Short mmCIF file of C-alpha atoms and ligand atoms in Angstrom, two decimals:
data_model
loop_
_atom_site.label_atom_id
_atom_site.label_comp_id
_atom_site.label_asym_id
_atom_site.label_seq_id
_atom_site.Cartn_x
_atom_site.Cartn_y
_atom_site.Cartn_z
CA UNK A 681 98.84 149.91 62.02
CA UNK A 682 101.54 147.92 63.44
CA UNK A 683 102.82 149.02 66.56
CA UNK A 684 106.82 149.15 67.87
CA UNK A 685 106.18 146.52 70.50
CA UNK A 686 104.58 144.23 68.76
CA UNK A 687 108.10 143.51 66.37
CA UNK A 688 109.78 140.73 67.24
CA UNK A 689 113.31 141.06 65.62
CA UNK A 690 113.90 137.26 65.44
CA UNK A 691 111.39 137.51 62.88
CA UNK A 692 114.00 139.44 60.89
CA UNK A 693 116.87 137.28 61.42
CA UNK A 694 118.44 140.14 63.60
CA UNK A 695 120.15 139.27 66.72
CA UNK A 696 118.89 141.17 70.14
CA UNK A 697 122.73 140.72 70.69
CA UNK A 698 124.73 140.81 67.46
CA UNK A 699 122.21 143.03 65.55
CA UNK A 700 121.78 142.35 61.43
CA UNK A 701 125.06 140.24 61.97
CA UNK A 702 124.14 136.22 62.83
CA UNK A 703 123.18 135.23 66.43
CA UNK A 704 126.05 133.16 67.19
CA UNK A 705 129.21 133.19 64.98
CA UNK A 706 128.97 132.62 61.02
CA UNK A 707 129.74 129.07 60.10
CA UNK A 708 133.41 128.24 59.10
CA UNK A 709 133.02 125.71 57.06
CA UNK A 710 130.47 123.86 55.05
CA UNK A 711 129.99 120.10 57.53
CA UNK A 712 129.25 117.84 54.38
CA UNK A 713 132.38 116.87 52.58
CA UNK A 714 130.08 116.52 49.60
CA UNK A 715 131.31 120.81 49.12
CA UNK A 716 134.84 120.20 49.83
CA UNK A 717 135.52 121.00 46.10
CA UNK A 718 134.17 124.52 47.22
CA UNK A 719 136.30 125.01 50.41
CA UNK A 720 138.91 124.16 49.28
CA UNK A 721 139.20 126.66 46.74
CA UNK A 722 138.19 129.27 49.23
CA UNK A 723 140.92 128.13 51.66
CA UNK A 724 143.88 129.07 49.04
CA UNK A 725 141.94 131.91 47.18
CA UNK A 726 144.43 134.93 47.45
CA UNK A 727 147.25 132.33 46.07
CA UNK A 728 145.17 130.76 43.50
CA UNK A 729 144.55 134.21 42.30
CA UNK A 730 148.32 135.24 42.52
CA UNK A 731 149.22 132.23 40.48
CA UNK A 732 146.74 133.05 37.87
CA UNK A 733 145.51 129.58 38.06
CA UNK A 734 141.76 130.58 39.96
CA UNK A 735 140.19 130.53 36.70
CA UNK A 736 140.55 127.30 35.40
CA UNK A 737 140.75 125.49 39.09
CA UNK A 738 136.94 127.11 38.76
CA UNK A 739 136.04 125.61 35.38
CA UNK A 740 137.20 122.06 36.68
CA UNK A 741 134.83 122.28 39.47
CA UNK A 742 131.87 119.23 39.22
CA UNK A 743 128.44 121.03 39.59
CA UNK A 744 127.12 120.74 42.56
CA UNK A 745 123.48 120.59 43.79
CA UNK A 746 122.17 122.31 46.91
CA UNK A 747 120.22 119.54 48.34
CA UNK A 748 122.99 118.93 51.09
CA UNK A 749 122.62 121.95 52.90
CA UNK A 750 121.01 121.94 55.51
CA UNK A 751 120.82 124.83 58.41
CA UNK A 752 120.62 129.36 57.22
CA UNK A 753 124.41 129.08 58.29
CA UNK A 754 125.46 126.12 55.91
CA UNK A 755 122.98 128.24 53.23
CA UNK A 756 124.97 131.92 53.73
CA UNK A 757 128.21 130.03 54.30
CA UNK A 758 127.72 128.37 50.60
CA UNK A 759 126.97 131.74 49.39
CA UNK A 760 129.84 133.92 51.02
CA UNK A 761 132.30 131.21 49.23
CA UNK A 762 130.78 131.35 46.05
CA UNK A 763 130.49 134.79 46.06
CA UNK A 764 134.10 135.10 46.31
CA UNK A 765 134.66 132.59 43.76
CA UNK A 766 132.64 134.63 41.26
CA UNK A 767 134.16 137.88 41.97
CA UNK A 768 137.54 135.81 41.93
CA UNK A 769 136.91 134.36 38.62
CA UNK A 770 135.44 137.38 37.30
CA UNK A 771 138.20 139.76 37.96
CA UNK A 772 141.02 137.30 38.42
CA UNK A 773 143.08 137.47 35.38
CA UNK A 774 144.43 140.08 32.97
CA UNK A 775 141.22 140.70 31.31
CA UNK A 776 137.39 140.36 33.00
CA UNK A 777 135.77 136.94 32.00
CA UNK A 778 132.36 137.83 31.27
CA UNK A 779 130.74 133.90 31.15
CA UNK A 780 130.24 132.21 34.23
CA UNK A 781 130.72 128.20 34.12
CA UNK A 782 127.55 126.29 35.15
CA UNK A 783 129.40 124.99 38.52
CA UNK A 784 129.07 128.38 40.47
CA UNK A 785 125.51 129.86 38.63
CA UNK A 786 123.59 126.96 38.81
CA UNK A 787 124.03 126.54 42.66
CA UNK A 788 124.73 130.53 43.05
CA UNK A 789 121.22 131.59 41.77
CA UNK A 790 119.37 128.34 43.59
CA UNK A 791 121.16 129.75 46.87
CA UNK A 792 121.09 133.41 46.32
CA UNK A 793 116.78 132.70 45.69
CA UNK A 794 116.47 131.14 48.93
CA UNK A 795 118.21 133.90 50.67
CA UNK A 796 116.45 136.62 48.85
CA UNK A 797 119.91 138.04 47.56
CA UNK A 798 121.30 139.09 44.12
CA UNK A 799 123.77 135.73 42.95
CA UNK A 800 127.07 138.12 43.48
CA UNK A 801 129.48 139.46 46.46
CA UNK A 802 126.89 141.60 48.43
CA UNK A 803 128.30 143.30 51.79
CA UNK A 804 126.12 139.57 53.54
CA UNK A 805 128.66 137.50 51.52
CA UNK A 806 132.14 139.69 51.95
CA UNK A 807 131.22 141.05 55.77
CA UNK A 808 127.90 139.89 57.77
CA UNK A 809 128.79 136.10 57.16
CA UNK A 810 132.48 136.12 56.66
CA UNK A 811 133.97 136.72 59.74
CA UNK A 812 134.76 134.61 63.20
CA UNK A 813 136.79 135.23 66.41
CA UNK A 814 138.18 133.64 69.52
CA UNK A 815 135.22 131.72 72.42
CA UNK A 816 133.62 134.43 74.05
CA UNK A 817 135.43 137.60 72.99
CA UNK A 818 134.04 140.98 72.19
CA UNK A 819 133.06 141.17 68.65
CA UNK A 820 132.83 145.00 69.15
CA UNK A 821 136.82 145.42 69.03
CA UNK A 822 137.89 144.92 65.55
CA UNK A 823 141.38 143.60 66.53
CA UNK A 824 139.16 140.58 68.20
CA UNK A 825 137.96 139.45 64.63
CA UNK A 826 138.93 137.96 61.66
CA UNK A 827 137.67 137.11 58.25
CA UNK A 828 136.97 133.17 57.01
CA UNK A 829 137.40 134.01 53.27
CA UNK A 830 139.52 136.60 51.62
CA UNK A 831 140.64 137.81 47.82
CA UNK A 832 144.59 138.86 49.17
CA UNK A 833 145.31 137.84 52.50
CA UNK A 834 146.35 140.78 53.47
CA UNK A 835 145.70 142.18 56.58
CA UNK A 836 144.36 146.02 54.30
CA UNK A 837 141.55 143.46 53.59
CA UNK A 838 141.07 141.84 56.91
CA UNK A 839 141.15 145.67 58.51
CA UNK A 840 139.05 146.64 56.25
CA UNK A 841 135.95 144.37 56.38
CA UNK A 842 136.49 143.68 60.42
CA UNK A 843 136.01 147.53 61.04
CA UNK A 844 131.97 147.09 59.31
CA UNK A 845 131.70 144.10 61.51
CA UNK A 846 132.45 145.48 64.58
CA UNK A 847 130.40 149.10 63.33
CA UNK A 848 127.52 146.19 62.98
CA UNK A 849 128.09 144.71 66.35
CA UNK A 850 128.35 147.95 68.11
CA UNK A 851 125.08 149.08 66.27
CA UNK A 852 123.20 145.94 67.50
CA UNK A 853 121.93 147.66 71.03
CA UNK A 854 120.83 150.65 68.77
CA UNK A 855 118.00 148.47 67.10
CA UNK A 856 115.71 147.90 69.70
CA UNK A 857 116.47 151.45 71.08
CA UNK A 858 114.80 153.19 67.81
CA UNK A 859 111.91 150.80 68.54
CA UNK A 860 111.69 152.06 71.84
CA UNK A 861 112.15 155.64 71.07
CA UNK A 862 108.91 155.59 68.34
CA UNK A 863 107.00 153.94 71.29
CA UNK A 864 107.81 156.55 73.62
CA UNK A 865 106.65 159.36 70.74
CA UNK A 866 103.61 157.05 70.53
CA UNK A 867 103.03 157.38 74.13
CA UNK A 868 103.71 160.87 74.07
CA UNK A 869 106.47 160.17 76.59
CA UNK A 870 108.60 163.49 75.69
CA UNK A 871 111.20 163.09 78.11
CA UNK A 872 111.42 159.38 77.81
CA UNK A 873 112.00 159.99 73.85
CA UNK A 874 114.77 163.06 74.64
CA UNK A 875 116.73 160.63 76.59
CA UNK A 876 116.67 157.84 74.11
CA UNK A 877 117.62 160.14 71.23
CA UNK A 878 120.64 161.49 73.34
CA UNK A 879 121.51 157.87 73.65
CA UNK A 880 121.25 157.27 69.40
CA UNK A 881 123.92 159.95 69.56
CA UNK A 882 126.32 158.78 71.79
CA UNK A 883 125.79 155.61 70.13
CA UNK A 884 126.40 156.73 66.51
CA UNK A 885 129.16 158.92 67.74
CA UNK A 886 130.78 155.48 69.02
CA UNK A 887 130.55 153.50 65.21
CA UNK A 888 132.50 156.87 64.19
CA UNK A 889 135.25 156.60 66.49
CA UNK A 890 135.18 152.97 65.17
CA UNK A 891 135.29 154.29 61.44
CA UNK A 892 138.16 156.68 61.78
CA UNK A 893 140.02 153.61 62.87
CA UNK A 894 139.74 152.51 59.37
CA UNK A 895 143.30 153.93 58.99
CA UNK A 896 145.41 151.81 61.42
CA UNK A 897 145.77 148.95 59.67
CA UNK A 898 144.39 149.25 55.88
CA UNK A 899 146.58 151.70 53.67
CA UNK A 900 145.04 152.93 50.71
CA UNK A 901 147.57 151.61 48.34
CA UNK A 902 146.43 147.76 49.17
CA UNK A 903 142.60 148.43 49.52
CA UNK A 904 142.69 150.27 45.60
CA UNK A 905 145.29 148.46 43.76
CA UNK A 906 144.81 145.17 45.32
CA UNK A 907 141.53 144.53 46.93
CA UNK A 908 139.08 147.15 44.98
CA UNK A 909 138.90 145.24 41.48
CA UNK A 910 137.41 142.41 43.05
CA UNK A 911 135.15 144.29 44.78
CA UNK A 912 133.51 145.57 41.81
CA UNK A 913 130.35 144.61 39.96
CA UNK A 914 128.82 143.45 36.57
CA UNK A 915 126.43 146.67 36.24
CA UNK A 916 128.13 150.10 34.51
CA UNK A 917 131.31 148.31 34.13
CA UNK A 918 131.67 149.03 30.23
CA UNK A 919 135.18 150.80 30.40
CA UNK A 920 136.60 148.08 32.73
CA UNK A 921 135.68 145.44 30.15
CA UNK A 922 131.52 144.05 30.53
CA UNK A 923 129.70 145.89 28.68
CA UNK A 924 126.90 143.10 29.19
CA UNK A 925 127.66 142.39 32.44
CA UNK A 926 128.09 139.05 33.05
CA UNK A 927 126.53 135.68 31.48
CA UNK A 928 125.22 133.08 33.94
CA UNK A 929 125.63 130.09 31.61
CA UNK A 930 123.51 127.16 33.55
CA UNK A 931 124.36 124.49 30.86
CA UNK A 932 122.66 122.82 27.95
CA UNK A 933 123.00 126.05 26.21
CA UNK A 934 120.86 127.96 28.69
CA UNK A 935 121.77 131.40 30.62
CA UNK A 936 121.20 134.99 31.20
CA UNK A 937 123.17 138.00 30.93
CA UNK A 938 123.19 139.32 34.43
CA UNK A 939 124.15 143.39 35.52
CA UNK A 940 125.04 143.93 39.51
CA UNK A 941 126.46 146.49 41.72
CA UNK A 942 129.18 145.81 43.64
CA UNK A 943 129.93 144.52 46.97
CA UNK A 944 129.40 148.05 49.36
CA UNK A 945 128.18 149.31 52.82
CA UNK A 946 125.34 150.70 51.32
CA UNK A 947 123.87 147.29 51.41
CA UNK A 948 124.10 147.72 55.41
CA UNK A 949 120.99 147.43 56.78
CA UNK A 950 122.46 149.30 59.83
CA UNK A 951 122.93 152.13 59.05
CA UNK A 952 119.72 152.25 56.80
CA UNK A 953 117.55 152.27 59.52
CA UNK A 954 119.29 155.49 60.96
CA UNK A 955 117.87 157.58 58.26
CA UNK A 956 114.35 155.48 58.66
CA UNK A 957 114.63 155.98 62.28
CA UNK A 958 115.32 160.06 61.72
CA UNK A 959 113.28 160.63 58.61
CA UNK A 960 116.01 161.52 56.68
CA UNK A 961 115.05 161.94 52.83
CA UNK A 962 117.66 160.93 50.76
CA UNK A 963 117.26 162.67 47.34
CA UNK A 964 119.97 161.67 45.97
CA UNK A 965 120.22 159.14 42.82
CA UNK A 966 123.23 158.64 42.11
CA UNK A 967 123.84 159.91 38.34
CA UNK A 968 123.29 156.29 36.63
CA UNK A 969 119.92 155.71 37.95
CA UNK A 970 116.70 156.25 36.61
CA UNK A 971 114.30 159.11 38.10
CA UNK A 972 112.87 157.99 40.76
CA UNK A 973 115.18 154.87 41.80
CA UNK A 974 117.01 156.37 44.42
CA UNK A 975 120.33 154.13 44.69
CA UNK A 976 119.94 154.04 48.69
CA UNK A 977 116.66 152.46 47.92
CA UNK A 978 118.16 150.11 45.23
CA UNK A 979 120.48 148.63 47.79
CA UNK A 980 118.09 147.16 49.68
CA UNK A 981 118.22 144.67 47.06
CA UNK A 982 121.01 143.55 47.96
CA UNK A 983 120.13 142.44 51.36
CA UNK A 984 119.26 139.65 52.50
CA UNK A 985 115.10 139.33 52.47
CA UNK A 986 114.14 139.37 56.33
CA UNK A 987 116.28 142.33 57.13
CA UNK A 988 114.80 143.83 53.56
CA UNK A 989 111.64 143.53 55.28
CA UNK A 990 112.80 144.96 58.58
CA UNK A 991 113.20 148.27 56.88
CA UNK A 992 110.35 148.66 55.49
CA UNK A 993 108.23 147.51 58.54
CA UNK A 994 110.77 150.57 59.97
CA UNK A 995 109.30 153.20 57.48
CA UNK A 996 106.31 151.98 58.17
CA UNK A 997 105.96 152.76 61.78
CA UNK A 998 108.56 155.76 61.84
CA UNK A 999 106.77 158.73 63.65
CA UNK A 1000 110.29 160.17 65.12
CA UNK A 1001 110.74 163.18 63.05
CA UNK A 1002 106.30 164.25 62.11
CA UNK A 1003 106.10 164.22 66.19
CA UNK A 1004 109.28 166.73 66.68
CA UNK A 1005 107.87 168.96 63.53
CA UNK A 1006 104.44 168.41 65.48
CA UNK A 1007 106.16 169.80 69.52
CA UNK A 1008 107.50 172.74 67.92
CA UNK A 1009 107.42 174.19 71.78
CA UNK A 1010 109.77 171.22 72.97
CA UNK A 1011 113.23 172.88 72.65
CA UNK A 1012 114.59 170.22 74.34
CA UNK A 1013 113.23 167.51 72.01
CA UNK A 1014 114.09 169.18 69.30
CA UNK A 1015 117.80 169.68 70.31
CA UNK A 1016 118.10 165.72 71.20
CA UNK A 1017 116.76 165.09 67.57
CA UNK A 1018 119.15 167.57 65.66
CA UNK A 1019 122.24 166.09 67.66
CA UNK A 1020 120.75 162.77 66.42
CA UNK A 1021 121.21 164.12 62.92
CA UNK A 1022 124.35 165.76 63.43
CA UNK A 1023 125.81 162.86 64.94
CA UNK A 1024 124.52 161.07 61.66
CA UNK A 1025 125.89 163.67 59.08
CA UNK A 1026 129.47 163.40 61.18
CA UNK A 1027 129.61 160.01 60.73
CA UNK A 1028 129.57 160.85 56.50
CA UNK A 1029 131.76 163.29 56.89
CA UNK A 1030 134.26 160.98 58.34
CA UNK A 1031 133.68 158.66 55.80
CA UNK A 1032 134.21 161.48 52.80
CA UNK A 1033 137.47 161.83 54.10
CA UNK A 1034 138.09 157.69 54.39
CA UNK A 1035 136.58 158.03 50.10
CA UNK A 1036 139.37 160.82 49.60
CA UNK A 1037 142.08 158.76 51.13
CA UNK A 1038 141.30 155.55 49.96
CA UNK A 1039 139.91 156.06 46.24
CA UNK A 1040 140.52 159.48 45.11
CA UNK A 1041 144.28 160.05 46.21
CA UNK A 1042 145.06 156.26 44.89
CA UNK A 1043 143.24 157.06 41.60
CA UNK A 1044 145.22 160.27 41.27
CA UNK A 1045 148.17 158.42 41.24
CA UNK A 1046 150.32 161.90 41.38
CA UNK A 1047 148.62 163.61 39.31
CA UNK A 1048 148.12 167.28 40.65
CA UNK A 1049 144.62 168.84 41.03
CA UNK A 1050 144.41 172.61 40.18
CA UNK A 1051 143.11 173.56 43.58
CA UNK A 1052 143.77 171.27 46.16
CA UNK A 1053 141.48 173.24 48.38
CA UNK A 1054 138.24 172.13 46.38
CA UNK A 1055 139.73 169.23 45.39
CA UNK A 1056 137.00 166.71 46.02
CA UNK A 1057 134.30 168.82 44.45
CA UNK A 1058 136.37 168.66 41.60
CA UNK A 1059 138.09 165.69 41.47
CA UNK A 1060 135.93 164.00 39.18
CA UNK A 1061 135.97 166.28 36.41
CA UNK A 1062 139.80 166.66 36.46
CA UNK A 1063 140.77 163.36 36.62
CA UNK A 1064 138.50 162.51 33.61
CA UNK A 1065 141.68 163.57 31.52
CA UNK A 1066 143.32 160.12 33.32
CA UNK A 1067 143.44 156.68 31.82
CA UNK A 1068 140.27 154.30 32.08
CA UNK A 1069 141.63 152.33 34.86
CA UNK A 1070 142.21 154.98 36.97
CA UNK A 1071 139.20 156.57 35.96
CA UNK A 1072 137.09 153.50 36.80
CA UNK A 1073 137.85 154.29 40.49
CA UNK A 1074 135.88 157.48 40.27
CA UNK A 1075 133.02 155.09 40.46
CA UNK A 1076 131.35 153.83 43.64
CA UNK A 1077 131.44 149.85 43.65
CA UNK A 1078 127.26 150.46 42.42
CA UNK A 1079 128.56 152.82 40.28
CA UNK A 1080 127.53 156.37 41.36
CA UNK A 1081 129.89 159.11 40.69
CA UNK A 1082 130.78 159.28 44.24
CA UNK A 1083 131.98 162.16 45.46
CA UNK A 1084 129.01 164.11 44.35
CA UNK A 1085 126.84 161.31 45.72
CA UNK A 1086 128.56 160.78 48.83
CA UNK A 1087 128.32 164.92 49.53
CA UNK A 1088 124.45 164.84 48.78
CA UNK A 1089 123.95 162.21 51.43
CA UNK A 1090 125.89 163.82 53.78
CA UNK A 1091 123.93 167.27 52.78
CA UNK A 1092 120.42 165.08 52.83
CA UNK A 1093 121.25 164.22 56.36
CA UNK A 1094 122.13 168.24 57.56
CA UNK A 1095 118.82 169.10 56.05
CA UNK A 1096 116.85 167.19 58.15
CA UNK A 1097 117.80 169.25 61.31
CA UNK A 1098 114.91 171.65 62.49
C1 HEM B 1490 138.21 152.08 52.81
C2 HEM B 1490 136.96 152.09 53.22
C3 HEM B 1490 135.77 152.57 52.44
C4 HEM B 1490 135.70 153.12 51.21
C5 HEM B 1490 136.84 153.42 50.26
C6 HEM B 1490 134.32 153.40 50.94
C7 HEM B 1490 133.84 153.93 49.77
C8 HEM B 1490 132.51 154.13 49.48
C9 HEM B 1490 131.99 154.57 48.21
C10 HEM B 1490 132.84 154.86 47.00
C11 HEM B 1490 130.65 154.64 48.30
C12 HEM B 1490 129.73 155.11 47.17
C13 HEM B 1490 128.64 154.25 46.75
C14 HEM B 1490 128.95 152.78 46.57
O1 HEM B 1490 129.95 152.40 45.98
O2 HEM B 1490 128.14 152.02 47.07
C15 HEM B 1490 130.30 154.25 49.63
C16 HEM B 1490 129.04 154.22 50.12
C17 HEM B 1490 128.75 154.01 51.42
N1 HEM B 1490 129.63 153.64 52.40
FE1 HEM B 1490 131.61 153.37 52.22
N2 HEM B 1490 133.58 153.04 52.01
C18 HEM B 1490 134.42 152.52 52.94
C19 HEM B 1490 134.08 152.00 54.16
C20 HEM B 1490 132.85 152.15 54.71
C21 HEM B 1490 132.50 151.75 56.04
C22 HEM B 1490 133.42 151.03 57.01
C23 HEM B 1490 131.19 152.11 56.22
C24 HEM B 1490 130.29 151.94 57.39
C25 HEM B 1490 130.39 151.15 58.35
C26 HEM B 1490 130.73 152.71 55.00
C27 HEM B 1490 129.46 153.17 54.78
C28 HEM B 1490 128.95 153.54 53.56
C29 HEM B 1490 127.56 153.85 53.35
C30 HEM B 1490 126.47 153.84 54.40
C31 HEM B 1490 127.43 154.16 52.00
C32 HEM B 1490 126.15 154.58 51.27
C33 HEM B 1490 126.08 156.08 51.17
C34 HEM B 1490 125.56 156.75 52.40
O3 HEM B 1490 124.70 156.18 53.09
O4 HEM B 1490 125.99 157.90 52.68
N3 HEM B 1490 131.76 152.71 54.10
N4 HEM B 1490 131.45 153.94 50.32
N1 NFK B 1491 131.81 151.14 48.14
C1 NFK B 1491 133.18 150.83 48.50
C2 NFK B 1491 133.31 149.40 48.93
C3 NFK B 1491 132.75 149.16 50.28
O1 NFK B 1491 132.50 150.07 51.04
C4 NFK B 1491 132.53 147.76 50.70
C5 NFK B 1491 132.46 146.79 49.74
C6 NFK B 1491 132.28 145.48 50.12
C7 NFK B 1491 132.19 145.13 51.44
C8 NFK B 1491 132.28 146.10 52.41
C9 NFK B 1491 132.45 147.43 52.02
N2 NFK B 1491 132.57 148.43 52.92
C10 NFK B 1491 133.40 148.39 54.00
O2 NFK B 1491 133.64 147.49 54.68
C11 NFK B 1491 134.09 151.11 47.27
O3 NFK B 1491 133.61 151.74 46.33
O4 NFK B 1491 135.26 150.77 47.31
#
């Protein structure tokens, strides 16, 4: 049985200081001039893909082998740019383009195996490793940051992927502080473990004053009609256009067809290990998935491999919630837990409201719902009467129906009070 103390977190490329996010500051720019060709299409995306001409600026690329990088950072920098690029020359254009040319795949899926990550735009590529700041500032305020790569320009992007980064920096301290907390229940240490679980709260209740400043600087106009469609994926994406998904052609008539989610928090390790850390079952699926697959689950996929591995080293040693159930004559203990949770199921609630702003009113477009006062639990069926395009944005990134999904999380999380 592996104990709390004995994790090192280095071990799973997490940061004692900046948490899942890198230890010092991702890299800016591949050193080796050899990948200029890459850079420099990153540099000008959001006006290569206003002037239409992304797509064939891609095709003229030379294919590139990996062998010149060097360091993780030159590794995850190469693969935050050519995620872009793929999303970019995916979605850039009137129509999806469902074949990808040799010079992103063949490096893509040699760098996205030796970082243990699907060969697309994952949250690592658009968020964890795409952001930098001033010397020595506080990567906890999101005005302090700003992002290396980006499909528009536009500060609605920059807003919206700086306010994950600093919810990840924030959420760094909290790490070790679960670790700490399944020692104390270990040790039987009952106040030692009320205290720490008070401190999760005020903790989480921190990220969701950091959420709810989602609105200051993204409006929902910019995020849906001009970020979202790049954001998308390859999997479930028959109405926008893919039926297959997407082909990875490597050249000399070799290639797969390839189906991913989306680019979402989901894949955020973060706040993963709060329901780990709680014992909060998620039994939701999401309505595309199998039995069984739970979608939660099926993000860690789409993570990179050590911090993959971190949560399930977590579940492994989680004993938070069987030793409350077990003291059921510690009221105090059991109050600091169900704050925990509440403080967890208020930060979803805050973020159903950010989904109704930024997705469902956009999608709506106008169009009335019959009673506003239920209107997310019945958004989805009304607005299946709109056009495909607007009815695409129904659909989380991974393609859940997400309002329903998004409530059943937020309901999982309530139900693990006690
Ligand atoms: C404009 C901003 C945002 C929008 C429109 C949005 C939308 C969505 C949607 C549609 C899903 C459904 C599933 C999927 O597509 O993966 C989702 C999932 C999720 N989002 Fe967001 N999101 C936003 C920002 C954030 C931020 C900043 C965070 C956290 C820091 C976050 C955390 C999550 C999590 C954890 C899930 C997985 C479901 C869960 O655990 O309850 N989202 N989001
Ligand atoms: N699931 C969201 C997208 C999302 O949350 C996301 C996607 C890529 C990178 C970061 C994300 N979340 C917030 O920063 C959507 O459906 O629009």
């Amino acid at each position: 049985m592996i104990q709390s103390a004995e994790i090192n977190l280095e071990d799973f490329a997490i940061s004692p200081d900046h948490g899942f996010l890198p230890g010092g500051l991702p890299l800016q720019q591949l050193p080796s001039s050899y990948y200029a060709p890459w850079e420099n299409l990153a540099v000008r995306l959001p006006t290569l893909i206003q002037t239409g001409e992304i797509r064939s600026l891609v095709d003229n690329l030379p294919i590139l082998t990996t062998e010149w990088l060097q360091t993780e950072p030159e590794w995850r920098r190469a693969y935050s740019i050519l995620g872009f690029l793929t999303h970019a020359y995916i979605w850039g254009g009137e129509k999806p383009q469902d074949i990808l040319p040799p010079c992103i795949s063949r490096p893509l899926l040699e760098i996205s195996a030796h970082l243990g990550l699907p060969p697309c735009a994952t949250y690592a590529a658009l968020t964890l490793w795409n952001y930098t700041t001033v010397p020595e500032a506080d990567i906890t305020e999101p005005d302090n940051l700003s992002l290396l790569t980006s499909f528009t320009g536009t500060k609605d992007e920059e807003w919206f992927i700086v306010i994950s980064v600093a919810i990840e920096a924030k959420g760094a301290r909290i790490i070790s502080l679960m670790l700490d907390a399944i020692a104390a229940a270990a040790a039987n240490d009952i106040p030692r473990l009320t205290a720490l679980l008070y401190r999760f709260t005020d903790i989480l209740e921190d990220l969701n004053s950091t959420l709810r400043r989602m609105y200051e600087k993204n409006q929902p106009d910019v995020f849906f009609h001009q970020l979202r469609p790049f954001l998308a994926g390859s999997k479930n994406m028959s109405a926008a256009g893919l039926p297959n998904g997407v082909y990875y052609d490597i050249g000399e008539g070799k290639g797969d067809w390839h189906q991913y989610s989306g680019g979402s928090n989901a894949q955020s390790s973060l706040i993963q290990t709060f329901d780990i850390f709680l014992g909060v079952n998620h039994s939701a699926t999401g309505d595309v998935k199998p039995a069984g697959t739970g979608y939660i689950q099926e993000m860690r996929k789409y993570m990179p491999a050590p911090h993959r591995n971190f949560l399930k080293t977590l579940s492994a040693i989680s004993n938070i919630r069987e030793y409350i159930l077990s003291s059921p004559t510690e009221q105090a203990l059991k109050e600091s837990y169900n704050a925990a949770v509440l403080s967890l199921s208020s930060f979803r609630d805050t973020h159903i409201q950010i989904v109704s702003r930024y997705i469902i009113k956009p999608a709506r477009n106008g169009v009335p719902l019959k009673n506003e006062k239920v209107n997310l639990a019945t958004a989805s069926t009304q607005m299946k009467g709109l056009d495909d395009k607007n009815a695409t944005g129904l659909y989380g990134t991974g393609g859940t129906s997400l309002i329903p999904f998004l409530k059943q999380t937020r309901d999982d999380t309530k139900a693990a009070t006690c």
